[in-house]
CSV table of C-alpha atoms and ligand atoms in Angstrom, one decimal:
chain,number,residue,atom,x,y,z
A,1,MET,CA,0.0,0.0,0.0
A,2,LYS,CA,1.4,3.5,-1.0
A,3,LYS,CA,2.6,5.5,2.0
A,4,TRP,CA,1.5,9.2,1.7
A,5,HIS,CA,3.4,12.3,2.7
A,6,LEU,CA,1.9,15.4,4.2
A,7,GLU,CA,3.1,17.6,1.4
A,8,GLU,CA,1.3,15.4,-1.2
A,9,VAL,CA,-2.0,15.6,0.8
A,10,LEU,CA,-1.8,19.3,1.2
A,11,GLU,CA,-1.2,19.6,-2.5
A,12,LEU,CA,-4.5,17.7,-3.1
A,13,PHE,CA,-6.3,20.1,-0.8
A,14,ASP,CA,-4.9,23.0,-2.8
A,15,MET,CA,-6.0,21.7,-6.2
A,16,PRO,CA,-8.6,23.6,-8.2
A,17,PHE,CA,-12.0,22.2,-7.1
A,18,ASN,CA,-12.9,20.8,-10.6
A,19,ASP,CA,-9.5,19.1,-11.0
A,20,LEU,CA,-9.7,17.6,-7.5
A,21,LEU,CA,-13.3,16.3,-8.0
A,22,PHE,CA,-12.4,14.9,-11.5
A,23,LYS,CA,-9.4,13.0,-10.0
A,24,ALA,CA,-11.4,11.7,-7.0
A,25,HIS,CA,-14.3,10.6,-9.2
A,26,THR,CA,-12.0,8.8,-11.7
A,27,ILE,CA,-10.4,6.8,-8.8
A,28,HIS,CA,-13.9,6.2,-7.4
A,29,ARG,CA,-15.1,4.7,-10.7
A,30,GLU,CA,-12.0,2.5,-11.0
A,31,ASN,CA,-12.9,0.9,-7.7
A,32,PHE,CA,-16.6,1.1,-7.2
A,33,ASP,CA,-19.9,1.4,-9.1
A,34,PRO,CA,-20.5,5.2,-8.7
A,35,ASN,CA,-24.2,4.7,-8.5
A,36,GLU,CA,-24.2,2.3,-5.5
A,37,ILE,CA,-24.5,3.4,-1.9
A,38,GLN,CA,-24.1,1.3,1.2
A,39,LEU,CA,-26.5,2.1,4.1
A,40,SER,CA,-25.9,1.5,7.8
A,41,THR,CA,-28.4,2.1,10.6
A,42,LEU,CA,-27.3,3.2,14.1
A,43,TYR,CA,-28.8,2.3,17.4
A,44,ASN,CA,-27.6,3.6,20.8
A,45,ILE,CA,-28.0,0.9,23.4
A,46,LYS,CA,-26.7,3.2,26.3
A,47,THR,CA,-27.3,6.9,26.2
A,48,GLY,CA,-25.5,9.6,28.2
A,49,SER,CA,-23.5,9.8,31.4
A,50,CYS,CA,-20.3,9.1,29.5
A,51,PRO,CA,-17.1,9.7,31.6
A,52,GLU,CA,-15.2,11.1,28.6
A,53,ASN,CA,-15.0,14.8,27.8
A,54,CYS,CA,-15.2,14.8,24.0
A,55,SER,CA,-16.1,18.5,23.6
A,56,TYR,CA,-18.5,17.9,20.7
A,57,CYS,CA,-20.6,15.2,22.3
A,58,SER,CA,-24.2,15.4,23.7
A,59,GLN,CA,-23.5,12.3,25.8
A,60,SER,CA,-20.6,13.4,27.9
A,61,ALA,CA,-21.3,13.7,31.7
A,62,HIS,CA,-18.9,16.7,31.7
A,63,PHE,CA,-21.5,19.0,30.0
A,64,ASN,CA,-25.0,19.9,30.7
A,65,THR,CA,-26.7,19.1,27.3
A,66,GLY,CA,-30.1,18.3,28.7
A,67,LEU,CA,-29.9,14.8,27.2
A,68,LYS,CA,-32.1,12.2,28.9
A,69,LYS,CA,-29.9,9.4,30.2
A,70,GLU,CA,-31.1,5.8,29.5
A,71,PRO,CA,-30.0,2.5,30.9
A,72,LEU,CA,-28.7,-0.4,28.7
A,73,LYS,CA,-31.3,-1.5,26.2
A,74,GLU,CA,-32.9,-4.9,26.2
A,75,ILE,CA,-32.0,-7.4,23.4
A,76,LYS,CA,-35.6,-7.4,22.2
A,77,ASP,CA,-35.4,-3.6,21.5
A,78,VAL,CA,-32.2,-4.1,19.6
A,79,LEU,CA,-33.7,-6.9,17.5
A,80,GLU,CA,-36.8,-4.9,16.7
A,81,LYS,CA,-34.7,-1.9,15.5
A,82,ALA,CA,-32.4,-4.3,13.5
A,83,GLN,CA,-35.4,-5.9,11.8
A,84,ALA,CA,-36.7,-2.5,10.8
A,85,ALA,CA,-33.3,-1.4,9.6
A,86,LYS,CA,-33.1,-4.5,7.3
A,87,ALA,CA,-36.6,-3.9,6.0
A,88,ASN,CA,-35.7,-0.3,5.2
A,89,GLY,CA,-32.7,-1.3,3.1
A,90,SER,CA,-29.7,-1.1,5.5
A,91,SER,CA,-27.0,-3.8,5.0
A,92,ARG,CA,-25.3,-3.0,8.3
A,93,PHE,CA,-26.6,-2.5,11.9
A,94,CYS,CA,-24.3,-0.5,14.1
A,95,ILE,CA,-24.7,-0.6,17.9
A,96,GLY,CA,-23.3,2.4,19.9
A,97,ALA,CA,-22.8,2.9,23.6
A,98,ALA,CA,-21.7,5.9,25.6
A,99,TRP,CA,-18.9,4.2,27.5
A,100,ARG,CA,-15.2,4.9,27.9
A,101,GLY,CA,-15.0,1.2,27.2
A,102,PRO,CA,-17.1,-1.8,27.9
A,103,LYS,CA,-17.0,-3.7,31.3
A,104,ASP,CA,-16.8,-7.4,30.8
A,105,GLY,CA,-20.5,-8.0,31.8
A,106,ASP,CA,-21.6,-5.3,29.3
A,107,LEU,CA,-19.5,-6.9,26.6
A,108,ASP,CA,-21.2,-10.2,27.1
A,109,ARG,CA,-24.6,-8.5,26.6
A,110,VAL,CA,-23.3,-6.8,23.4
A,111,ILE,CA,-22.0,-10.1,22.1
A,112,GLU,CA,-25.4,-11.7,22.5
A,113,MET,CA,-26.9,-8.8,20.5
A,114,VAL,CA,-24.2,-9.1,17.8
A,115,LYS,CA,-24.9,-12.9,17.4
A,116,GLU,CA,-28.7,-12.3,17.1
A,117,VAL,CA,-28.4,-9.4,14.6
A,118,LYS,CA,-26.0,-11.5,12.5
A,119,LYS,CA,-28.6,-14.3,12.4
A,120,MET,CA,-31.0,-11.8,10.6
A,121,GLY,CA,-28.5,-11.6,7.7
A,122,LEU,CA,-27.2,-8.1,8.6
A,123,GLU,CA,-23.6,-7.1,8.9
A,124,THR,CA,-22.7,-6.0,12.4
A,125,CYS,CA,-20.8,-3.0,13.7
A,126,VAL,CA,-20.3,-1.8,17.3
A,127,THR,CA,-18.8,1.3,18.8
A,128,LEU,CA,-18.2,0.9,22.5
A,129,GLY,CA,-15.1,3.1,23.2
A,130,LEU,CA,-11.7,1.8,24.2
A,131,LEU,CA,-11.1,-2.0,23.9
A,132,LYS,CA,-8.6,-4.3,25.5
A,133,LYS,CA,-6.9,-6.9,23.3
A,134,GLU,CA,-8.9,-9.8,24.8
A,135,GLN,CA,-12.2,-7.9,24.3
A,136,ALA,CA,-11.5,-7.4,20.6
A,137,GLU,CA,-10.7,-11.1,20.3
A,138,LYS,CA,-14.0,-12.0,22.0
A,139,LEU,CA,-15.9,-9.7,19.6
A,140,LYS,CA,-14.2,-11.4,16.7
A,141,GLU,CA,-15.2,-14.8,18.0
A,142,ALA,CA,-18.8,-13.6,18.2
A,143,GLY,CA,-18.6,-12.9,14.5
A,144,LEU,CA,-18.5,-9.1,14.7
A,145,ASP,CA,-17.9,-7.6,11.2
A,146,TYR,CA,-16.8,-4.0,12.0
A,147,TYR,CA,-15.7,-1.9,15.0
A,148,ASN,CA,-16.1,1.9,14.8
A,149,HIS,CA,-13.5,3.9,16.7
A,150,ASN,CA,-12.7,7.4,15.3
A,151,ILE,CA,-9.5,9.3,15.6
A,152,ASP,CA,-11.7,12.4,15.2
A,153,THR,CA,-9.0,14.9,14.3
A,154,SER,CA,-5.3,15.3,13.8
A,155,GLU,CA,-2.9,14.2,16.6
A,156,SER,CA,-1.9,17.8,17.2
A,157,HIS,CA,-5.4,19.1,17.5
A,158,TYR,CA,-6.6,16.1,19.6
A,159,ASP,CA,-5.9,17.4,23.1
A,160,LYS,CA,-7.9,20.6,22.4
A,161,ILE,CA,-11.0,18.4,21.9
A,162,ILE,CA,-10.6,15.6,24.4
A,163,THR,CA,-8.3,15.3,27.5
A,164,THR,CA,-9.7,12.2,29.2
A,165,ARG,CA,-7.9,9.9,26.7
A,166,THR,CA,-5.1,10.3,24.2
A,167,PHE,CA,-4.7,9.9,20.5
A,168,ALA,CA,-2.4,7.0,21.2
A,169,ASP,CA,-5.1,5.3,23.3
A,170,ARG,CA,-7.4,5.5,20.2
A,171,LEU,CA,-4.7,4.1,17.9
A,172,GLU,CA,-4.1,1.2,20.4
A,173,THR,CA,-7.7,0.2,20.3
A,174,ILE,CA,-7.7,0.4,16.5
A,175,GLN,CA,-4.6,-1.9,16.5
A,176,HIS,CA,-6.4,-4.4,18.8
A,177,VAL,CA,-9.4,-4.5,16.5
A,178,SER,CA,-7.3,-4.9,13.4
A,179,ASP,CA,-5.1,-7.6,15.0
A,180,ALA,CA,-8.2,-9.5,16.0
A,181,GLY,CA,-9.2,-9.6,12.3
A,182,ILE,CA,-12.3,-7.3,12.7
A,183,ASN,CA,-12.8,-4.7,9.9
A,184,VAL,CA,-11.9,-1.2,11.1
A,185,CYS,CA,-14.3,1.7,10.7
A,186,CYS,CA,-12.4,4.8,11.6
A,187,GLY,CA,-12.7,8.5,10.6
A,188,GLY,CA,-13.3,11.9,12.1
A,189,ILE,CA,-15.2,15.1,12.4
A,190,LEU,CA,-14.9,18.4,10.6
A,191,GLY,CA,-15.9,21.6,12.4
A,192,LEU,CA,-13.8,21.2,15.5
A,193,GLY,CA,-11.9,24.4,14.9
A,194,GLU,CA,-9.2,22.5,12.9
A,195,THR,CA,-7.1,23.9,10.1
A,196,VAL,CA,-6.7,22.4,6.6
A,197,LYS,CA,-3.4,21.0,7.8
A,198,ASP,CA,-5.2,19.2,10.7
A,199,ARG,CA,-7.6,17.7,8.1
A,200,ALA,CA,-4.7,16.6,6.0
A,201,GLU,CA,-2.9,15.1,9.0
A,202,MET,CA,-6.0,13.2,10.1
A,203,LEU,CA,-6.5,11.7,6.6
A,204,LEU,CA,-2.8,10.9,6.4
A,205,THR,CA,-3.0,9.0,9.7
A,206,LEU,CA,-5.9,6.9,8.3
A,207,ALA,CA,-4.4,6.3,4.9
A,208,ASN,CA,-1.0,5.3,6.3
A,209,MET,CA,-2.3,2.7,8.7
A,210,GLU,CA,-0.9,-0.8,8.0
A,211,THR,CA,-4.3,-1.6,6.4
A,212,PRO,CA,-6.3,1.6,5.9
A,213,PRO,CA,-9.8,1.4,7.5
A,214,LYS,CA,-12.3,-0.4,5.3
A,215,SER,CA,-14.9,2.1,6.3
A,216,VAL,CA,-14.1,5.8,6.8
A,217,PRO,CA,-16.8,8.0,8.3
A,218,ILE,CA,-16.5,11.7,7.7
A,219,ASN,CA,-18.7,13.6,10.1
A,220,GLN,CA,-19.6,17.2,10.1
A,221,LEU,CA,-20.0,18.5,13.7
A,222,MET,CA,-23.6,18.6,14.8
A,223,GLN,CA,-23.4,21.5,17.3
A,224,VAL,CA,-24.9,20.5,20.6
A,225,PRO,CA,-26.0,23.3,23.0
A,226,GLY,CA,-24.1,22.9,26.3
A,227,THR,CA,-21.0,21.4,24.7
A,228,PRO,CA,-17.8,23.5,24.5
A,229,LEU,CA,-17.9,23.4,20.7
A,230,TYR,CA,-21.4,24.9,20.5
A,231,GLY,CA,-21.0,28.1,18.4
A,232,ALA,CA,-17.8,27.0,16.7
A,233,ASP,CA,-17.3,28.2,13.1
A,234,SER,CA,-19.3,26.0,10.7
A,235,VAL,CA,-17.6,24.1,8.0
A,236,ASP,CA,-17.7,25.6,4.5
A,237,PRO,CA,-19.5,23.1,2.3
A,238,ILE,CA,-16.9,23.3,-0.5
A,239,ASP,CA,-14.2,22.5,2.1
A,240,PHE,CA,-16.3,19.5,3.3
A,241,ILE,CA,-16.6,18.2,-0.3
A,242,ARG,CA,-12.9,18.7,-0.8
A,243,THR,CA,-12.2,16.5,2.3
A,244,ILE,CA,-14.3,13.7,1.0
A,245,ALA,CA,-12.5,13.9,-2.4
A,246,VAL,CA,-9.1,13.7,-0.7
A,247,ALA,CA,-10.2,10.8,1.5
A,248,ARG,CA,-11.3,9.0,-1.7
A,249,ILE,CA,-7.9,9.6,-3.4
A,250,LEU,CA,-5.9,8.5,-0.4
A,251,MET,CA,-8.0,5.4,0.3
A,252,PRO,CA,-9.2,4.2,-3.1
A,253,THR,CA,-10.8,1.0,-1.9
A,254,SER,CA,-12.3,2.1,1.4
A,255,TYR,CA,-16.0,2.9,1.8
A,256,VAL,CA,-16.0,6.7,2.6
A,257,ARG,CA,-19.1,7.4,4.6
A,258,LEU,CA,-20.9,10.7,4.5
A,259,SER,CA,-21.9,10.6,8.2
A,260,ALA,CA,-23.3,13.0,10.8
A,261,GLY,CA,-24.4,16.5,9.7
A,262,ARG,CA,-26.5,15.7,6.7
A,263,THR,CA,-29.5,17.5,8.2
A,264,GLU,CA,-27.5,20.7,7.7
A,265,MET,CA,-26.5,19.9,4.1
A,266,SER,CA,-28.5,20.5,0.9
A,267,LYS,CA,-29.1,17.7,-1.5
A,268,GLU,CA,-26.8,19.4,-3.9
A,269,VAL,CA,-23.9,19.3,-1.4
A,270,GLN,CA,-24.6,15.7,-0.6
A,271,ALA,CA,-24.7,14.9,-4.4
A,272,LEU,CA,-21.3,16.5,-4.8
A,273,CYS,CA,-20.0,14.4,-1.9
A,274,PHE,CA,-21.2,11.3,-3.7
A,275,PHE,CA,-19.5,12.4,-6.9
A,276,ALA,CA,-16.3,13.1,-4.9
A,277,GLY,CA,-16.3,9.5,-3.7
A,278,ALA,CA,-18.6,9.1,-0.7
A,279,ASN,CA,-20.4,5.7,-1.2
A,280,SER,CA,-21.9,5.0,2.2
A,281,THR,CA,-24.1,6.8,4.7
A,282,PHE,CA,-26.4,6.4,7.7
A,283,SER,CA,-30.0,5.7,7.2
A,284,GLY,CA,-33.0,6.5,9.4
A,285,ASP,CA,-34.2,9.6,11.2
A,286,GLN,CA,-31.8,9.3,14.1
A,287,LEU,CA,-28.0,8.8,14.5
A,288,LEU,CA,-27.1,8.1,18.1
A,289,THR,CA,-28.8,11.0,19.7
A,290,ALA,CA,-28.9,13.5,16.9
A,291,ASP,CA,-31.2,13.9,13.9
A,292,ASN,CA,-30.6,12.4,10.5
A,293,PRO,CA,-32.7,12.9,7.3
A,294,GLY,CA,-35.5,10.4,7.4
A,295,LEU,CA,-36.1,7.4,5.1
A,296,ASN,CA,-38.5,9.2,2.8
A,297,GLU,CA,-36.3,12.2,2.3
A,298,ASP,CA,-33.3,9.9,1.5
A,299,ALA,CA,-35.4,7.7,-0.8
A,300,LEU,CA,-36.3,10.8,-2.8
A,301,MET,CA,-32.8,12.0,-3.0
A,302,PHE,CA,-31.4,8.6,-4.1
A,303,GLU,CA,-34.1,8.2,-6.7
A,304,LYS,CA,-33.4,11.7,-8.0
A,305,LEU,CA,-29.7,10.8,-8.2
A,306,GLY,CA,-30.3,7.4,-9.7
A,307,MET,CA,-28.4,5.8,-6.8
A,308,VAL,CA,-29.2,2.3,-5.6
A,309,ARG,CA,-28.6,0.8,-2.1
A,310,ILE,CA,-26.4,-2.2,-1.7
B,401,LIG,N1,-18.4,6.3,22.9
B,401,LIG,C1,-17.8,5.7,21.7
B,401,LIG,C2,-16.6,6.4,21.2
B,401,LIG,O1,-16.5,7.6,21.4
B,401,LIG,O2,-15.9,5.8,20.4
B,401,LIG,C3,-18.8,5.4,20.6
B,401,LIG,C4,-19.8,6.5,20.2
B,401,LIG,S1,-19.2,8.0,19.7
B,401,LIG,C5,-20.7,9.0,19.8
B,401,LIG,C6,-18.9,7.8,18.0
B,401,LIG,C7,-18.3,8.9,17.1
B,401,LIG,O3,-19.4,9.8,16.8
B,401,LIG,C8,-17.3,9.9,17.8
B,401,LIG,O4,-16.0,9.4,17.8
B,401,LIG,C9,-17.4,11.1,16.9
B,401,LIG,O5,-16.5,11.0,15.8
B,401,LIG,C10,-18.9,11.0,16.4
B,401,LIG,N2,-19.7,12.1,17.0
B,401,LIG,C11,-20.1,12.2,18.3
B,401,LIG,N3,-20.8,13.3,18.5
B,401,LIG,C12,-20.8,14.0,17.3
B,401,LIG,C13,-21.4,15.2,16.9
B,401,LIG,N4,-22.0,16.0,17.8
B,401,LIG,N5,-21.2,15.6,15.6
B,401,LIG,C14,-20.5,14.8,14.8
B,401,LIG,N6,-20.0,13.7,15.1
B,401,LIG,C15,-20.1,13.2,16.4
B,402,LIG,C1,-19.4,7.9,13.2
B,402,LIG,O1,-18.3,8.3,12.7
B,402,LIG,N1,-20.5,8.7,13.2
B,402,LIG,C2,-21.6,8.0,13.9
B,402,LIG,C3,-21.0,6.6,14.2
B,402,LIG,N2,-19.6,6.8,13.8
B,402,LIG,C4,-21.1,6.0,15.5
B,402,LIG,C5,-22.1,8.7,15.1
B,402,LIG,C6,-22.5,10.1,14.8
B,402,LIG,C7,-23.0,10.7,16.0
B,402,LIG,C8,-23.7,12.0,15.8
B,402,LIG,C9,-24.1,12.7,17.0
B,402,LIG,C10,-25.2,11.9,17.8
B,402,LIG,O2,-26.0,11.2,17.2
B,402,LIG,O3,-25.2,12.1,19.0
B,403,LIG,FE1,-18.4,9.3,25.3
B,403,LIG,FE2,-18.1,8.6,22.8
B,403,LIG,FE3,-19.4,10.9,23.4
B,403,LIG,FE4,-16.8,10.8,23.7
B,403,LIG,S1,-17.9,10.6,21.8
B,403,LIG,S2,-18.3,11.6,25.2
B,403,LIG,S3,-16.5,8.6,24.4
B,403,LIG,S4,-20.0,8.8,23.9
């Protein structure tokens, strides 16, 4: 796999927009059907009271966001949601929990959920925070397909966003997941007050991993009242599309997911993201705690664009 250098990535960010999009789209076509989109549905099994201080997050116990805390969900609730996700065209069901990392009892409960969701013929993904090596191995044994754990931003910007864990902690979990043979889902967020160089460094870290993540979610910050990042400068849509294009060029065979923030984007911006190489998104009217365009709105958009779900 080609190793990228920061200068090369910055040059991509600097290209004229049309040249960048043409290059990204050409690479996209060489590796994927440009009219296909993969859909995942999220479900939060444990909401709020998270001990981490991620300064963008509605679920951190450090900030007063007014979010209603909820205990761990029952398996039957999970299966109901998974069934609906499948019926609505999702190929993957992603279970999230607001933990620093799972306790062993919690992990057993999640493993039961993963096994049952798999039996429905859905791909499984979980995002539970930091993992120990043995926990990653247990999840692999249970048949888990993907583990989501984002680096969120560049290494140098990271401690301005989160101080309760380090960038290195995040990389260590990603290594455990990868070593266990689980597909890695890893990306970040734009709109955290980062510079273009931070965006380039974030993508560079992902692209230069031993095996680049098979799934790369690119989120746009959804500003949550009560969090330190509420009121931060919003991301320019052209800059967002550029970032998608650069991600596609650096990681030609990964699924680049247009993730959080679509409720703030026009259909035209989303269409340009798909042209630039995004070929996956979240389906359904809710992400973990925040809003997402609903099924009807997305169905209309995909129909207009002639895109089909895989
Ligand atoms: N607690 C686990 C963790 O942090 O890994 C799993 C859930 S966490 C909510 C998953 C990811 O969602 C975060 O790493 C972050 O990239 C993204 N995210 C969280 N809140 C967001 C927001 N308000 N806007 C955009 N992305 C967000
Ligand atoms: C990812 O990168 N984005 C998803 C998923 N991985 C877990 C989560 C987005 C969360 C948006 C804010 C919320 O719903 O609270
Ligand atoms: Fe907790 Fe994850 Fe939110 Fe950070 S992003 S506060 S770890 S739920």
